[in-house]
Amino acid sequence: MRRGDVLIAHQRLAHNLTLNLSETTRKNVFFRVAHALIDDIVDEQIRSPTPWVGFEGLAEFIEEGAADFAGKRKSSKKTEKASPAVSSREFFSGGDLRLTREQKETFIKDGFVMLPEAVSQELVKTALDFVNQSYEDGKYNLNGATRPGAKRPSPAFYKPIQRAPQIVDLFYKSGLVGVAEELQGKGNPILRAKIGQVAYNPTCELYQEQGKDKTKPHPKNNWHIDAGNGRYAALGSDFSFLVGVCLTEGQDVDESRGQFTVWPGMFTKEPRFTNHGTCLNAKC
């Protein structure tokens, strides 16, 4: 991945492996977009004997905006409970970024889509400089130092940093709101609490001692689905899809290296996670 590249992945496809990619600092920003129309389609299709029958119908549903269904969605009790979240149109001033028919079909078939250089270099540099300065100023906790079962400490930036305009503008000012609306229907994407998660893996002596800056596999680190709570308790949170913005160069990913990875079509394997939870090891 290059700076400004964007990865949009369905919630059930978003996995992390807590590894660094190389000896250089790796930073990403991931946004969880909640309460989508597509969740209702998932609810109906995923529990059927043949999950995800009728992709063509889903593609048409997304492309046309599903106005009737959106009306039902806006009047639902769930949406009323979610009212504290921020509407996708609030503070929105992004450019005209549009998905092609092929990109929409890729998202439906594989569960994710890549958008090369979708975010401007100006927005990326602003965010990256802000994150670097926040790290230098110590505006974070080492969450791994106290979290049970953690394999390594990693910087968890304070909420004001994650909510700063320099971070959330990557979504609101880039045109990604429009892309989310193409996938979910106009006015439906909601950026939960107007906050972006900053994934920051610095190169330091502690990381080197623990082998985190190597490229070889680390069996102690397990795959997991992001946000393992909420509506789909064993599957992850109730965010509908994740938007990742690459802030540093060279984030190539293979099966032996993290940090953020998607598995094409994994969202069709819902029964596997229902029966065994989010652990993907053979022993689970």
mmCIF file of C-alpha atoms in Angstrom:
data_model
loop_
_atom_site.group_PDB
_atom_site.id
_atom_site.type_symbol
_atom_site.label_atom_id
_atom_site.label_comp_id
_atom_site.label_asym_id
_atom_site.label_seq_id
_atom_site.Cartn_x
_atom_site.Cartn_y
_atom_site.Cartn_z
ATOM 1 C CA MET A 1 0.000 0.000 0.000
ATOM 2 C CA ARG A 2 1.059 3.577 -0.658
ATOM 3 C CA ARG A 3 0.274 6.787 1.160
ATOM 4 C CA GLY A 4 -3.278 7.823 0.477
ATOM 5 C CA ASP A 5 -4.448 4.326 -0.481
ATOM 6 C CA VAL A 6 -7.766 3.316 1.074
ATOM 7 C CA LEU A 7 -9.054 -0.120 2.007
ATOM 8 C CA ILE A 8 -12.783 -0.577 2.665
ATOM 9 C CA ALA A 9 -13.618 -3.936 4.226
ATOM 10 C CA HIS A 10 -16.847 -5.544 5.408
ATOM 11 C CA GLN A 11 -17.012 -5.874 9.206
ATOM 12 C CA ARG A 12 -16.721 -9.673 9.178
ATOM 13 C CA LEU A 13 -13.640 -9.440 6.977
ATOM 14 C CA ALA A 14 -11.598 -7.097 9.142
ATOM 15 C CA HIS A 15 -8.809 -8.956 10.873
ATOM 16 C CA ASN A 16 -5.621 -7.896 12.596
ATOM 17 C CA LEU A 17 -2.372 -9.665 13.335
ATOM 18 C CA THR A 18 -0.317 -7.721 15.850
ATOM 19 C CA LEU A 19 2.939 -7.717 13.918
ATOM 20 C CA ASN A 20 5.043 -4.963 12.481
ATOM 21 C CA LEU A 21 5.817 -5.161 8.777
ATOM 22 C CA SER A 22 9.449 -4.081 8.643
ATOM 23 C CA GLU A 23 12.019 -1.955 10.422
ATOM 24 C CA THR A 24 10.243 1.282 9.523
ATOM 25 C CA THR A 25 7.387 2.860 11.447
ATOM 26 C CA ARG A 26 3.935 1.783 10.283
ATOM 27 C CA LYS A 27 0.874 3.926 10.794
ATOM 28 C CA ASN A 28 -2.704 3.569 9.633
ATOM 29 C CA VAL A 29 -5.995 5.152 10.486
ATOM 30 C CA PHE A 30 -9.060 2.927 10.568
ATOM 31 C CA PHE A 31 -12.616 4.238 10.727
ATOM 32 C CA ARG A 32 -15.531 2.113 11.824
ATOM 33 C CA VAL A 33 -18.685 3.076 9.940
ATOM 34 C CA ALA A 34 -21.777 1.916 11.807
ATOM 35 C CA HIS A 35 -25.463 1.161 11.208
ATOM 36 C CA ALA A 36 -25.544 0.423 7.482
ATOM 37 C CA LEU A 37 -28.348 -0.819 5.297
ATOM 38 C CA ILE A 38 -26.142 -3.706 4.293
ATOM 39 C CA ASP A 39 -26.404 -5.085 7.853
ATOM 40 C CA ASP A 40 -30.073 -5.826 7.271
ATOM 41 C CA ILE A 41 -29.245 -7.670 4.076
ATOM 42 C CA VAL A 42 -26.634 -9.658 6.003
ATOM 43 C CA ASP A 43 -29.160 -10.531 8.717
ATOM 44 C CA GLU A 44 -31.558 -11.939 6.143
ATOM 45 C CA GLN A 45 -29.010 -13.695 3.925
ATOM 46 C CA ILE A 46 -26.339 -14.938 6.307
ATOM 47 C CA ARG A 47 -28.703 -17.210 8.225
ATOM 48 C CA SER A 48 -30.271 -18.770 5.160
ATOM 49 C CA PRO A 49 -29.304 -22.342 4.125
ATOM 50 C CA THR A 50 -27.272 -20.898 1.233
ATOM 51 C CA PRO A 51 -25.706 -17.645 2.464
ATOM 52 C CA TRP A 52 -25.409 -14.736 0.070
ATOM 53 C CA VAL A 53 -27.749 -15.999 -2.622
ATOM 54 C CA GLY A 54 -28.534 -13.319 -5.184
ATOM 55 C CA PHE A 55 -25.494 -11.042 -5.324
ATOM 56 C CA GLU A 56 -26.960 -9.418 -8.426
ATOM 57 C CA GLY A 57 -29.948 -8.248 -6.422
ATOM 58 C CA LEU A 58 -27.709 -6.855 -3.693
ATOM 59 C CA ALA A 59 -25.642 -4.958 -6.247
ATOM 60 C CA GLU A 60 -28.779 -3.405 -7.690
ATOM 61 C CA PHE A 61 -29.997 -2.634 -4.167
ATOM 62 C CA ILE A 62 -26.804 -0.741 -3.342
ATOM 63 C CA GLU A 63 -26.570 1.030 -6.668
ATOM 64 C CA GLU A 64 -30.112 2.390 -6.593
ATOM 65 C CA GLY A 65 -29.802 3.606 -3.005
ATOM 66 C CA ALA A 66 -32.716 1.526 -1.664
ATOM 67 C CA ALA A 67 -34.870 4.547 -0.836
ATOM 68 C CA ASP A 68 -37.802 2.545 0.502
ATOM 69 C CA PHE A 69 -35.639 0.418 2.728
ATOM 70 C CA ALA A 70 -33.738 3.459 3.919
ATOM 71 C CA GLY A 71 -37.007 4.969 5.085
ATOM 72 C CA LYS A 72 -37.682 1.941 7.257
ATOM 73 C CA ARG A 73 -34.136 2.084 8.549
ATOM 74 C CA LYS A 74 -34.351 5.696 9.638
ATOM 75 C CA SER A 75 -37.479 5.026 11.641
ATOM 76 C CA SER A 76 -36.091 1.965 13.428
ATOM 77 C CA LYS A 77 -35.485 1.921 17.167
ATOM 78 C CA LYS A 78 -31.846 0.989 16.587
ATOM 79 C CA THR A 79 -31.214 4.177 14.662
ATOM 80 C CA GLU A 80 -32.861 6.192 17.423
ATOM 81 C CA LYS A 81 -30.501 4.633 19.957
ATOM 82 C CA ALA A 82 -27.577 5.486 17.716
ATOM 83 C CA SER A 83 -28.512 9.179 17.488
ATOM 84 C CA PRO A 84 -25.469 10.397 19.499
ATOM 85 C CA ALA A 85 -23.258 9.233 16.646
ATOM 86 C CA VAL A 86 -22.329 11.774 13.991
ATOM 87 C CA SER A 87 -24.148 11.884 10.656
ATOM 88 C CA SER A 88 -22.012 11.296 7.598
ATOM 89 C CA ARG A 89 -23.050 14.703 6.259
ATOM 90 C CA GLU A 90 -21.914 16.684 9.287
ATOM 91 C CA PHE A 91 -18.728 18.644 8.508
ATOM 92 C CA PHE A 92 -18.590 16.927 5.113
ATOM 93 C CA SER A 93 -16.808 18.838 2.337
ATOM 94 C CA GLY A 94 -14.988 16.081 0.460
ATOM 95 C CA GLY A 95 -14.361 15.773 -3.254
ATOM 96 C CA ASP A 96 -16.306 13.847 -5.864
ATOM 97 C CA LEU A 97 -14.905 10.352 -5.355
ATOM 98 C CA ARG A 98 -17.016 7.712 -7.079
ATOM 99 C CA LEU A 99 -16.913 3.924 -7.228
ATOM 100 C CA THR A 100 -16.975 2.149 -10.555
ATOM 101 C CA ARG A 101 -19.392 -0.691 -11.246
ATOM 102 C CA GLU A 102 -16.441 -3.101 -11.061
ATOM 103 C CA GLN A 103 -15.409 -1.790 -7.633
ATOM 104 C CA LYS A 104 -18.944 -2.229 -6.291
ATOM 105 C CA GLU A 105 -19.086 -5.782 -7.601
ATOM 106 C CA THR A 106 -15.685 -6.498 -6.040
ATOM 107 C CA PHE A 107 -16.931 -5.285 -2.661
ATOM 108 C CA ILE A 108 -20.019 -7.479 -2.889
ATOM 109 C CA LYS A 109 -18.112 -10.563 -4.036
ATOM 110 C CA ASP A 110 -14.940 -10.315 -1.914
ATOM 111 C CA GLY A 111 -16.113 -8.139 0.960
ATOM 112 C CA PHE A 112 -13.500 -5.435 0.405
ATOM 113 C CA VAL A 113 -12.286 -2.951 -2.182
ATOM 114 C CA MET A 114 -9.031 -1.019 -2.607
ATOM 115 C CA LEU A 115 -9.073 2.639 -3.683
ATOM 116 C CA PRO A 116 -5.545 3.686 -4.741
ATOM 117 C CA GLU A 117 -4.566 7.230 -3.798
ATOM 118 C CA ALA A 118 -8.136 8.062 -2.791
ATOM 119 C CA VAL A 119 -6.996 10.483 -0.075
ATOM 120 C CA SER A 120 -4.932 13.509 -1.067
ATOM 121 C CA GLN A 121 -1.278 13.736 -0.077
ATOM 122 C CA GLU A 122 -2.060 16.995 1.715
ATOM 123 C CA LEU A 123 -4.560 15.319 4.041
ATOM 124 C CA VAL A 124 -2.227 12.370 4.561
ATOM 125 C CA LYS A 125 0.746 14.571 5.445
ATOM 126 C CA THR A 126 -1.349 16.644 7.848
ATOM 127 C CA ALA A 127 -2.532 13.512 9.638
ATOM 128 C CA LEU A 128 0.888 11.894 9.684
ATOM 129 C CA ASP A 129 2.622 15.002 11.059
ATOM 130 C CA PHE A 130 -0.060 15.287 13.730
ATOM 131 C CA VAL A 131 0.290 11.620 14.761
ATOM 132 C CA ASN A 132 4.084 11.849 14.877
ATOM 133 C CA GLN A 133 3.965 14.987 17.003
ATOM 134 C CA SER A 134 1.380 13.458 19.324
ATOM 135 C CA TYR A 135 3.632 10.444 19.781
ATOM 136 C CA GLU A 136 6.641 12.637 20.516
ATOM 137 C CA ASP A 137 4.547 14.574 23.051
ATOM 138 C CA GLY A 138 3.568 11.345 24.822
ATOM 139 C CA LYS A 139 -0.164 11.745 24.276
ATOM 140 C CA TYR A 140 -0.901 8.045 24.605
ATOM 141 C CA ASN A 141 -1.095 5.113 27.010
ATOM 142 C CA LEU A 142 0.814 1.866 26.605
ATOM 143 C CA ASN A 143 -2.319 -0.268 26.565
ATOM 144 C CA GLY A 144 -0.355 -3.493 26.291
ATOM 145 C CA ALA A 145 1.280 -2.837 29.647
ATOM 146 C CA THR A 146 -1.954 -3.462 31.547
ATOM 147 C CA ARG A 147 -4.245 -5.323 29.152
ATOM 148 C CA PRO A 148 -4.653 -9.008 30.185
ATOM 149 C CA GLY A 149 -3.053 -11.400 27.743
ATOM 150 C CA ALA A 150 -1.291 -8.653 25.800
ATOM 151 C CA LYS A 151 1.859 -9.752 23.996
ATOM 152 C CA ARG A 152 3.423 -6.322 23.743
ATOM 153 C CA PRO A 153 2.769 -2.738 24.775
ATOM 154 C CA SER A 154 1.567 -0.505 21.988
ATOM 155 C CA PRO A 155 0.665 3.178 22.035
ATOM 156 C CA ALA A 156 -3.050 3.860 22.451
ATOM 157 C CA PHE A 157 -3.579 7.521 21.655
ATOM 158 C CA TYR A 158 -5.816 9.589 23.881
ATOM 159 C CA LYS A 159 -9.357 10.142 22.593
ATOM 160 C CA PRO A 160 -8.786 13.867 21.836
ATOM 161 C CA ILE A 161 -6.039 12.804 19.425
ATOM 162 C CA GLN A 162 -8.278 10.271 17.700
ATOM 163 C CA ARG A 163 -11.095 12.838 17.445
ATOM 164 C CA ALA A 164 -8.887 15.660 16.141
ATOM 165 C CA PRO A 165 -9.773 17.218 12.770
ATOM 166 C CA GLN A 166 -6.396 16.145 11.401
ATOM 167 C CA ILE A 167 -7.554 12.537 11.828
ATOM 168 C CA VAL A 168 -11.257 12.565 11.041
ATOM 169 C CA ASP A 169 -10.710 14.830 8.020
ATOM 170 C CA LEU A 170 -9.218 11.788 6.291
ATOM 171 C CA PHE A 171 -12.799 10.566 6.085
ATOM 172 C CA TYR A 172 -14.874 13.741 6.015
ATOM 173 C CA LYS A 173 -12.764 15.902 3.708
ATOM 174 C CA SER A 174 -11.528 13.296 1.232
ATOM 175 C CA GLY A 175 -14.671 12.167 -0.551
ATOM 176 C CA LEU A 176 -14.900 8.885 1.359
ATOM 177 C CA VAL A 177 -18.277 9.882 2.772
ATOM 178 C CA GLY A 178 -19.637 9.746 -0.763
ATOM 179 C CA VAL A 179 -18.074 6.321 -1.295
ATOM 180 C CA ALA A 180 -19.649 5.028 1.919
ATOM 181 C CA GLU A 181 -23.012 6.356 0.776
ATOM 182 C CA GLU A 182 -22.655 4.539 -2.533
ATOM 183 C CA LEU A 183 -22.307 1.294 -0.579
ATOM 184 C CA GLN A 184 -24.908 2.010 2.102
ATOM 185 C CA GLY A 185 -27.380 4.533 0.747
ATOM 186 C CA LYS A 186 -27.313 8.324 0.974
ATOM 187 C CA GLY A 187 -27.299 9.667 4.520
ATOM 188 C CA ASN A 188 -26.830 6.265 6.154
ATOM 189 C CA PRO A 189 -23.093 6.020 6.938
ATOM 190 C CA ILE A 190 -22.345 7.112 10.490
ATOM 191 C CA LEU A 191 -18.852 7.612 11.835
ATOM 192 C CA ARG A 192 -19.215 6.343 15.366
ATOM 193 C CA ALA A 193 -18.560 9.195 17.814
ATOM 194 C CA LYS A 194 -16.613 11.013 15.059
ATOM 195 C CA ILE A 195 -13.426 9.207 15.924
ATOM 196 C CA GLY A 196 -10.682 7.406 14.024
ATOM 197 C CA GLN A 197 -8.511 4.627 15.440
ATOM 198 C CA VAL A 198 -4.818 5.359 14.967
ATOM 199 C CA ALA A 199 -2.781 2.153 14.601
ATOM 200 C CA TYR A 200 0.788 3.119 15.381
ATOM 201 C CA ASN A 201 3.659 0.614 15.629
ATOM 202 C CA PRO A 202 6.878 2.470 16.418
ATOM 203 C CA THR A 203 10.347 1.071 15.959
ATOM 204 C CA CYS A 204 12.047 0.975 19.349
ATOM 205 C CA GLU A 205 14.383 -1.207 21.415
ATOM 206 C CA LEU A 206 11.511 -2.988 23.167
ATOM 207 C CA TYR A 207 9.940 -3.964 19.851
ATOM 208 C CA GLN A 208 13.301 -5.186 18.561
ATOM 209 C CA GLU A 209 13.830 -7.306 21.674
ATOM 210 C CA GLN A 210 10.444 -8.945 21.159
ATOM 211 C CA GLY A 211 11.019 -9.494 17.440
ATOM 212 C CA LYS A 212 8.244 -7.164 16.357
ATOM 213 C CA ASP A 213 10.342 -5.521 13.658
ATOM 214 C CA LYS A 214 11.137 -8.785 11.892
ATOM 215 C CA THR A 215 9.433 -10.173 8.839
ATOM 216 C CA LYS A 216 9.233 -13.800 9.982
ATOM 217 C CA PRO A 217 6.014 -15.288 11.392
ATOM 218 C CA HIS A 218 5.278 -14.962 15.105
ATOM 219 C CA PRO A 219 3.091 -17.907 16.214
ATOM 220 C CA LYS A 220 2.322 -16.310 19.594
ATOM 221 C CA ASN A 221 0.234 -13.622 17.925
ATOM 222 C CA ASN A 222 -3.254 -14.745 16.984
ATOM 223 C CA TRP A 223 -5.620 -13.485 14.338
ATOM 224 C CA HIS A 224 -8.758 -11.801 15.586
ATOM 225 C CA ILE A 225 -11.784 -10.004 14.232
ATOM 226 C CA ASP A 226 -11.826 -6.325 15.160
ATOM 227 C CA ALA A 227 -14.062 -5.129 17.980
ATOM 228 C CA GLY A 228 -15.213 -8.434 19.424
ATOM 229 C CA ASN A 229 -18.340 -7.152 21.119
ATOM 230 C CA GLY A 230 -21.671 -5.643 20.268
ATOM 231 C CA ARG A 231 -24.534 -6.955 18.190
ATOM 232 C CA TYR A 232 -22.654 -9.946 16.751
ATOM 233 C CA ALA A 233 -20.971 -10.957 20.003
ATOM 234 C CA ALA A 234 -18.887 -13.795 18.584
ATOM 235 C CA LEU A 235 -18.293 -12.088 15.262
ATOM 236 C CA GLY A 236 -17.314 -8.558 16.094
ATOM 237 C CA SER A 237 -18.926 -5.218 16.717
ATOM 238 C CA ASP A 238 -21.950 -3.774 14.980
ATOM 239 C CA PHE A 239 -19.964 -1.498 12.692
ATOM 240 C CA SER A 240 -20.775 -2.338 9.090
ATOM 241 C CA PHE A 241 -17.435 -1.862 7.431
ATOM 242 C CA LEU A 242 -14.010 -0.509 8.131
ATOM 243 C CA VAL A 243 -12.243 2.223 6.167
ATOM 244 C CA GLY A 244 -8.440 2.116 6.433
ATOM 245 C CA VAL A 245 -6.274 5.005 5.214
ATOM 246 C CA CYS A 246 -2.591 4.251 4.650
ATOM 247 C CA LEU A 247 -0.299 6.947 6.054
ATOM 248 C CA THR A 248 3.088 5.338 5.385
ATOM 249 C CA GLU A 249 4.664 3.642 2.405
ATOM 250 C CA GLY A 250 5.365 0.005 1.662
ATOM 251 C CA GLN A 251 2.660 -1.770 3.650
ATOM 252 C CA ASP A 252 2.706 -4.950 1.618
ATOM 253 C CA VAL A 253 1.007 -7.805 3.431
ATOM 254 C CA ASP A 254 1.384 -11.555 3.044
ATOM 255 C CA GLU A 255 0.256 -14.543 5.082
ATOM 256 C CA SER A 256 3.297 -14.367 7.363
ATOM 257 C CA ARG A 257 3.185 -10.657 8.154
ATOM 258 C CA GLY A 258 0.616 -8.208 9.528
ATOM 259 C CA GLN A 259 -0.548 -5.728 10.336
ATOM 260 C CA PHE A 260 -3.988 -5.318 8.847
ATOM 261 C CA THR A 261 -5.300 -8.053 6.576
ATOM 262 C CA VAL A 262 -8.530 -8.979 4.823
ATOM 263 C CA TRP A 263 -9.529 -12.480 3.758
ATOM 264 C CA PRO A 264 -11.641 -12.443 0.577
ATOM 265 C CA GLY A 265 -15.068 -13.976 1.062
ATOM 266 C CA MET A 266 -14.621 -14.684 4.773
ATOM 267 C CA PHE A 267 -17.922 -12.985 5.571
ATOM 268 C CA THR A 268 -19.674 -16.013 4.043
ATOM 269 C CA LYS A 269 -18.226 -18.236 6.792
ATOM 270 C CA GLU A 270 -20.439 -16.862 9.556
ATOM 271 C CA PRO A 271 -21.357 -20.310 10.995
ATOM 272 C CA ARG A 272 -17.656 -20.998 11.624
ATOM 273 C CA PHE A 273 -17.429 -18.022 13.965
ATOM 274 C CA THR A 274 -20.797 -18.664 15.546
ATOM 275 C CA ASN A 275 -19.668 -22.147 16.576
ATOM 276 C CA HIS A 276 -16.043 -21.400 17.445
ATOM 277 C CA GLY A 277 -15.835 -17.685 18.204
ATOM 278 C CA THR A 278 -13.256 -15.377 16.670
ATOM 279 C CA CYS A 279 -10.241 -17.617 17.249
ATOM 280 C CA LEU A 280 -8.932 -18.875 13.915
ATOM 281 C CA ASN A 281 -6.359 -21.333 15.229
ATOM 282 C CA ALA A 282 -6.736 -25.010 14.380
ATOM 283 C CA LYS A 283 -7.042 -25.875 18.094
ATOM 284 C CA CYS A 284 -10.154 -23.737 18.617
#
